[in-house]
PDB file of C-alpha atoms in Angstrom:
ATOM      1  CA  MET Y   1    -153.105 210.709 122.098  1.00 89.00           C
ATOM      2  CA  PHE Y   2    -156.548 212.421 120.642  1.00 97.00           C
ATOM      3  CA  PHE Y   3    -159.378 210.618 119.291  1.00 97.00           C
ATOM      4  CA  GLU Y   4    -160.469 212.442 115.945  1.00 93.00           C
ATOM      5  CA  GLY Y   5    -163.628 212.258 113.929  1.00 93.00           C
ATOM      6  CA  ASP Y   6    -167.575 211.356 114.597  1.00 96.00           C
ATOM      7  CA  ILE Y   7    -167.981 210.325 117.954  1.00 98.00           C
ATOM      8  CA  LYS Y   8    -171.963 209.138 116.468  1.00 98.00           C
ATOM      9  CA  GLY Y   9    -172.188 204.856 118.177  1.00 98.00           C
ATOM     10  CA  LYS Y  10    -169.141 204.975 119.184  1.00 98.00           C
ATOM     11  CA  ASN Y  11    -168.621 203.715 123.076  1.00 98.00           C
ATOM     12  CA  ILE Y  12    -167.184 206.839 125.589  1.00 98.00           C
ATOM     13  CA  LEU Y  13    -165.788 206.417 128.751  1.00 98.00           C
ATOM     14  CA  LEU Y  14    -166.564 208.975 130.738  1.00 98.00           C
ATOM     15  CA  HIS Y  15    -164.994 209.980 133.710  1.00 98.00           C
ATOM     16  CA  ALA Y  16    -166.978 212.342 135.933  1.00 98.00           C
ATOM     17  CA  CYS Y  17    -165.788 214.292 139.184  1.00 95.00           C
ATOM     18  CA  CYS Y  18    -169.651 214.610 140.660  1.00 95.00           C
ATOM     19  CA  GLY Y  19    -173.064 214.340 138.965  1.00 96.00           C
ATOM     20  CA  PRO Y  20    -173.859 218.551 138.206  1.00 95.00           C
ATOM     21  CA  CYS Y  21    -170.250 218.541 136.299  1.00 94.00           C
ATOM     22  CA  SER Y  22    -171.368 215.094 134.462  1.00 96.00           C
ATOM     23  CA  LEU Y  23    -174.758 216.998 133.584  1.00 96.00           C
ATOM     24  CA  GLY Y  24    -173.139 219.312 131.401  1.00 95.00           C
ATOM     25  CA  ALA Y  25    -171.141 216.842 129.584  1.00 97.00           C
ATOM     26  CA  ILE Y  26    -173.624 214.036 128.722  1.00 97.00           C
ATOM     27  CA  GLU Y  27    -176.184 216.517 127.004  1.00 94.00           C
ATOM     28  CA  PRO Y  28    -173.498 217.334 124.275  1.00 96.00           C
ATOM     29  CA  LEU Y  29    -172.605 213.564 123.950  1.00 97.00           C
ATOM     30  CA  LEU Y  30    -175.879 212.032 123.941  1.00 98.00           C
ATOM     31  CA  SER Y  31    -176.563 215.129 121.166  1.00 96.00           C
ATOM     32  CA  ASP Y  32    -173.634 213.901 119.271  1.00 97.00           C
ATOM     33  CA  GLY Y  33    -174.719 210.517 119.143  1.00 98.00           C
ATOM     34  CA  ALA Y  34    -172.041 208.866 121.587  1.00 98.00           C
ATOM     35  CA  ILE Y  35    -172.768 205.712 123.763  1.00 98.00           C
ATOM     36  CA  ILE Y  36    -171.912 206.888 127.083  1.00 98.00           C
ATOM     37  CA  THR Y  37    -170.464 204.527 130.319  1.00 98.00           C
ATOM     38  CA  LEU Y  38    -169.980 207.090 133.564  1.00 98.00           C
ATOM     39  CA  PHE Y  39    -167.007 206.002 135.230  1.00 98.00           C
ATOM     40  CA  PHE Y  40    -166.687 207.674 138.683  1.00 98.00           C
ATOM     41  CA  TYR Y  41    -162.873 207.352 139.841  1.00 98.00           C
ATOM     42  CA  ASN Y  42    -161.905 210.529 142.666  1.00 97.00           C
ATOM     43  CA  PRO Y  43    -159.492 209.114 144.978  1.00 96.00           C
ATOM     44  CA  CYS Y  44    -159.017 213.145 146.000  1.00 95.00           C
ATOM     45  CA  ILE Y  45    -162.343 213.507 147.488  1.00 95.00           C
ATOM     46  CA  ILE Y  46    -162.640 213.186 151.516  1.00 94.00           C
ATOM     47  CA  ASP Y  47    -164.583 210.958 153.116  1.00 93.00           C
ATOM     48  CA  GLY Y  48    -168.674 211.753 153.347  1.00 93.00           C
ATOM     49  CA  GLU Y  49    -168.237 213.855 150.157  1.00 94.00           C
ATOM     50  CA  PHE Y  50    -167.032 211.259 148.218  1.00 96.00           C
ATOM     51  CA  GLU Y  51    -170.547 209.276 149.318  1.00 96.00           C
ATOM     52  CA  ARG Y  52    -172.770 212.567 148.600  1.00 96.00           C
ATOM     53  CA  ARG Y  53    -171.240 212.908 144.814  1.00 96.00           C
ATOM     54  CA  LEU Y  54    -171.151 209.470 144.380  1.00 97.00           C
ATOM     55  CA  ASP Y  55    -174.882 209.242 145.368  1.00 97.00           C
ATOM     56  CA  ALA Y  56    -175.444 212.303 143.027  1.00 97.00           C
ATOM     57  CA  LEU Y  57    -173.918 210.858 139.965  1.00 98.00           C
ATOM     58  CA  THR Y  58    -176.110 207.815 140.290  1.00 98.00           C
ATOM     59  CA  SER Y  59    -179.098 209.593 140.172  1.00 97.00           C
ATOM     60  CA  VAL Y  60    -177.991 210.839 136.680  1.00 98.00           C
ATOM     61  CA  ALA Y  61    -176.703 207.824 136.025  1.00 98.00           C
ATOM     62  CA  GLU Y  62    -180.577 206.518 136.704  1.00 98.00           C
ATOM     63  CA  HIS Y  63    -182.367 209.605 135.068  1.00 97.00           C
ATOM     64  CA  TYR Y  64    -180.223 209.357 132.026  1.00 98.00           C
ATOM     65  CA  ALA Y  65    -180.404 204.895 132.052  1.00 98.00           C
ATOM     66  CA  LEU Y  66    -176.362 205.348 131.635  1.00 98.00           C
ATOM     67  CA  PRO Y  67    -174.573 202.544 133.252  1.00 98.00           C
ATOM     68  CA  LEU Y  68    -172.063 203.756 136.035  1.00 98.00           C
ATOM     69  CA  ILE Y  69    -168.496 202.130 137.261  1.00 98.00           C
ATOM     70  CA  ALA Y  70    -167.369 203.608 140.744  1.00 98.00           C
ATOM     71  CA  LEU Y  71    -163.779 202.859 141.590  1.00 97.00           C
ATOM     72  CA  PRO Y  72    -163.400 201.944 145.018  1.00 96.00           C
ATOM     73  CA  HIS Y  73    -162.468 205.110 147.058  1.00 96.00           C
ATOM     74  CA  ASP Y  74    -158.897 205.356 148.183  1.00 94.00           C
ATOM     75  CA  TYR Y  75    -157.932 208.681 150.042  1.00 94.00           C
ATOM     76  CA  SER Y  76    -154.542 207.327 150.864  1.00 93.00           C
ATOM     77  CA  ALA Y  77    -153.827 207.205 147.108  1.00 92.00           C
ATOM     78  CA  PHE Y  78    -154.095 210.786 146.544  1.00 95.00           C
ATOM     79  CA  LYS Y  79    -152.471 211.722 149.951  1.00 93.00           C
ATOM     80  CA  SER Y  80    -149.329 209.935 148.848  1.00 93.00           C
ATOM     81  CA  TYR Y  81    -148.647 212.271 145.890  1.00 94.00           C
ATOM     82  CA  ALA Y  82    -150.563 215.420 147.098  1.00 94.00           C
ATOM     83  CA  ALA Y  83    -149.418 215.708 150.771  1.00 92.00           C
ATOM     84  CA  GLU Y  84    -146.270 217.407 149.737  1.00 94.00           C
ATOM     85  CA  HIS Y  85    -147.884 219.961 148.186  1.00 94.00           C
ATOM     86  CA  ALA Y  86    -150.180 220.878 150.760  1.00 90.00           C
ATOM     87  CA  GLY Y  87    -150.051 224.536 150.107  1.00 90.00           C
ATOM     88  CA  ALA Y  88    -149.893 225.101 146.864  1.00 91.00           C
ATOM     89  CA  PRO Y  89    -152.457 227.091 145.394  1.00 89.00           C
ATOM     90  CA  GLU Y  90    -155.787 226.112 143.451  1.00 87.00           C
ATOM     91  CA  GLY Y  91    -154.719 224.976 140.217  1.00 88.00           C
ATOM     92  CA  GLY Y  92    -151.173 224.471 141.086  1.00 92.00           C
ATOM     93  CA  VAL Y  93    -149.159 221.208 140.798  1.00 95.00           C
ATOM     94  CA  ARG Y  94    -151.156 219.314 143.312  1.00 94.00           C
ATOM     95  CA  CYS Y  95    -154.240 219.898 141.051  1.00 94.00           C
ATOM     96  CA  SER Y  96    -151.968 218.765 137.954  1.00 96.00           C
ATOM     97  CA  LEU Y  97    -150.798 216.054 139.564  1.00 96.00           C
ATOM     98  CA  CYS Y  98    -154.835 215.274 140.434  1.00 96.00           C
ATOM     99  CA  MET Y  99    -156.130 215.307 137.046  1.00 97.00           C
ATOM    100  CA  ASP Y 100    -153.341 213.907 135.469  1.00 97.00           C
ATOM    101  CA  ASP Y 101    -154.066 210.933 138.301  1.00 97.00           C
ATOM    102  CA  ARG Y 102    -157.726 210.146 136.937  1.00 97.00           C
ATOM    103  CA  LEU Y 103    -157.184 210.855 133.603  1.00 98.00           C
ATOM    104  CA  ARG Y 104    -154.488 208.079 133.718  1.00 98.00           C
ATOM    105  CA  VAL Y 105    -157.035 205.647 135.382  1.00 98.00           C
ATOM    106  CA  ALA Y 106    -159.686 206.514 133.114  1.00 98.00           C
ATOM    107  CA  ALA Y 107    -157.563 205.793 129.968  1.00 98.00           C
ATOM    108  CA  ARG Y 108    -156.122 202.553 131.498  1.00 98.00           C
ATOM    109  CA  TYR Y 109    -159.790 201.881 132.019  1.00 98.00           C
ATOM    110  CA  ALA Y 110    -161.200 202.538 128.641  1.00 98.00           C
ATOM    111  CA  LEU Y 111    -158.143 200.620 126.623  1.00 98.00           C
ATOM    112  CA  ASP Y 112    -158.458 197.907 128.859  1.00 98.00           C
ATOM    113  CA  ASN Y 113    -162.413 197.544 128.516  1.00 98.00           C
ATOM    114  CA  GLY Y 114    -162.922 198.202 124.796  1.00 98.00           C
ATOM    115  CA  PHE Y 115    -164.149 201.415 124.860  1.00 98.00           C
ATOM    116  CA  ASP Y 116    -163.323 203.868 121.588  1.00 98.00           C
ATOM    117  CA  ALA Y 117    -161.995 206.674 123.684  1.00 98.00           C
ATOM    118  CA  TYR Y 118    -162.464 208.404 126.919  1.00 98.00           C
ATOM    119  CA  THR Y 119    -163.033 211.934 128.204  1.00 98.00           C
ATOM    120  CA  THR Y 120    -163.667 214.018 131.638  1.00 98.00           C
ATOM    121  CA  THR Y 121    -166.312 216.161 133.016  1.00 97.00           C
ATOM    122  CA  LEU Y 122    -163.507 218.033 134.627  1.00 96.00           C
ATOM    123  CA  THR Y 123    -163.893 220.584 131.575  1.00 96.00           C
ATOM    124  CA  VAL Y 124    -167.111 221.506 132.603  1.00 95.00           C
ATOM    125  CA  SER Y 125    -165.871 223.675 135.473  1.00 90.00           C
ATOM    126  CA  PRO Y 126    -164.857 227.776 134.601  1.00 88.00           C
ATOM    127  CA  HIS Y 127    -162.180 227.072 137.865  1.00 85.00           C
ATOM    128  CA  LYS Y 128    -160.508 224.067 135.194  1.00 90.00           C
ATOM    129  CA  ASN Y 129    -157.827 224.848 132.478  1.00 93.00           C
ATOM    130  CA  SER Y 130    -159.368 222.999 129.878  1.00 96.00           C
ATOM    131  CA  LYS Y 131    -155.809 223.304 127.886  1.00 96.00           C
ATOM    132  CA  LEU Y 132    -153.834 221.866 130.831  1.00 97.00           C
ATOM    133  CA  ILE Y 133    -156.298 218.874 131.002  1.00 97.00           C
ATOM    134  CA  PHE Y 134    -155.682 218.613 127.440  1.00 98.00           C
ATOM    135  CA  SER Y 135    -152.415 218.417 127.424  1.00 97.00           C
ATOM    136  CA  LEU Y 136    -152.101 216.208 130.395  1.00 98.00           C
ATOM    137  CA  ALA Y 137    -154.346 213.482 128.374  1.00 98.00           C
ATOM    138  CA  GLU Y 138    -152.365 213.962 125.407  1.00 97.00           C
ATOM    139  CA  LYS Y 139    -149.186 212.619 127.162  1.00 97.00           C
ATOM    140  CA  ILE Y 140    -150.626 209.645 128.236  1.00 97.00           C
ATOM    141  CA  THR Y 141    -149.626 206.622 125.915  1.00 95.00           C
ATOM    142  CA  ASP Y 142    -150.640 203.375 127.610  1.00 96.00           C
ATOM    143  CA  GLY Y 143    -154.528 204.091 127.463  1.00 97.00           C
ATOM    144  CA  ALA Y 144    -157.481 204.563 125.209  1.00 98.00           C
ATOM    145  CA  PRO Y 145    -157.279 207.831 123.135  1.00 98.00           C
ATOM    146  CA  PHE Y 146    -159.009 211.119 124.801  1.00 98.00           C
ATOM    147  CA  LEU Y 147    -161.690 212.845 123.186  1.00 98.00           C
ATOM    148  CA  PRO Y 148    -160.779 216.589 123.627  1.00 97.00           C
ATOM    149  CA  ARG Y 149    -163.968 218.325 124.529  1.00 97.00           C
ATOM    150  CA  ASP Y 150    -164.217 221.741 126.562  1.00 97.00           C
ATOM    151  CA  PHE Y 151    -167.960 221.129 127.831  1.00 97.00           C
ATOM    152  CA  LYS Y 152    -167.707 224.388 129.350  1.00 94.00           C
ATOM    153  CA  LYS Y 153    -168.299 225.882 125.654  1.00 90.00           C
ATOM    154  CA  ARG Y 154    -171.692 225.615 124.280  1.00 82.00           C
ATOM    155  CA  ASP Y 155    -172.787 226.544 127.599  1.00 90.00           C
ATOM    156  CA  GLY Y 156    -171.698 223.555 129.381  1.00 90.00           C
ATOM    157  CA  PHE Y 157    -171.534 225.281 132.664  1.00 92.00           C
ATOM    158  CA  LEU Y 158    -174.831 226.977 132.761  1.00 93.00           C
ATOM    159  CA  LEU Y 159    -176.468 223.843 131.824  1.00 93.00           C
ATOM    160  CA  SER Y 160    -174.976 221.515 134.119  1.00 94.00           C
ATOM    161  CA  CYS Y 161    -176.670 224.203 136.920  1.00 93.00           C
ATOM    162  CA  ARG Y 162    -179.829 224.368 135.327  1.00 95.00           C
ATOM    163  CA  LEU Y 163    -180.013 221.012 135.114  1.00 94.00           C
ATOM    164  CA  ALA Y 164    -178.465 220.007 138.676  1.00 95.00           C
ATOM    165  CA  ARG Y 165    -181.589 222.155 140.009  1.00 95.00           C
ATOM    166  CA  GLU Y 166    -184.315 220.548 137.778  1.00 96.00           C
ATOM    167  CA  LEU Y 167    -182.971 217.548 138.630  1.00 95.00           C
ATOM    168  CA  ASP Y 168    -182.440 218.144 142.768  1.00 95.00           C
ATOM    169  CA  ILE Y 169    -178.934 217.196 142.420  1.00 94.00           C
ATOM    170  CA  TYR Y 170    -176.672 217.895 144.871  1.00 93.00           C
ATOM    171  CA  ARG Y 171    -173.981 220.682 144.349  1.00 90.00           C
ATOM    172  CA  GLN Y 172    -170.662 221.128 146.334  1.00 88.00           C
ATOM    173  CA  ASN Y 173    -168.707 223.914 146.631  1.00 83.00           C
ATOM    174  CA  PHE Y 174    -165.502 222.793 146.970  1.00 84.00           C
ATOM    175  CA  CYS Y 175    -163.145 221.071 145.118  1.00 84.00           C
ATOM    176  CA  GLY Y 176    -163.422 217.965 147.177  1.00 89.00           C
ATOM    177  CA  CYS Y 177    -159.763 217.336 148.828  1.00 90.00           C
ATOM    178  CA  GLU Y 178    -159.039 218.229 152.462  1.00 91.00           C
ATOM    179  CA  TYR Y 179    -156.725 221.016 150.553  1.00 89.00           C
ATOM    180  CA  SER Y 180    -159.464 223.126 148.816  1.00 84.00           C
ATOM    181  CA  ARG Y 181    -162.333 222.656 151.313  1.00 74.00           C
ATOM    182  CA  GLY Y 182    -162.949 226.357 152.618  1.00 57.00           C
ATOM    183  CA  VAL Y 183    -161.327 227.819 149.161  1.00 48.00           C
ATOM    184  CA  GLY Y 184    -164.602 227.291 147.945  1.00 42.00           C
ATOM    185  CA  ASP Y 185    -165.859 228.082 144.070  1.00 42.00           C
ATOM    186  CA  ASP Y 186    -168.440 230.868 144.214  1.00 36.00           C
ATOM    187  CA  SER Y 187    -170.169 229.884 141.043  1.00 34.00           C
ATOM    188  CA  VAL Y 188    -171.456 226.528 142.741  1.00 38.00           C
ATOM    189  CA  ASN Y 189    -173.225 226.513 146.058  1.00 35.00           C
ATOM    190  CA  GLU Y 190    -174.704 223.503 147.877  1.00 36.00           C
ATOM    191  CA  ARG Y 191    -178.175 223.093 147.014  1.00 32.00           C
TER     192      ARG Y 191
END
């Protein structure tokens, strides 16, 4: 279920995978008049890295004076569906399951807490398939409507890179799960 129409003055829950990607989504949403709350639910991220990304997102939230909701980290929840797909390629079934989980939790949280819609920073990365993300979100019927925004458009990824440098925000060089460690994302480097 998609949200359609003007977002000016609408309360949008922004699922954020990390600080840098949130920068590529916050700016366009704010310029369109949205009222944003950041939502950090990422059980897929390994211990240590999870804390680094949450710290970076906290810095972003403070910079923009945005509320931040962070759900407890439970890596075992991710492992419960991902372990059997450990050998799957990046962008394959394991990643689809992971994105679906994060979208479902965000959709439900948004519905239960009175948000007009939710969206995700996952579409900032040039390594994430926005069409797949939209198709996963469209199938969710027990949550708030999804705001389908491909944040890599309007130079969202480049904006996220520039702002992360300017704000001295930690940038990771892998997706976050143990299966992607070492695979790397050549376009994203640690600061």
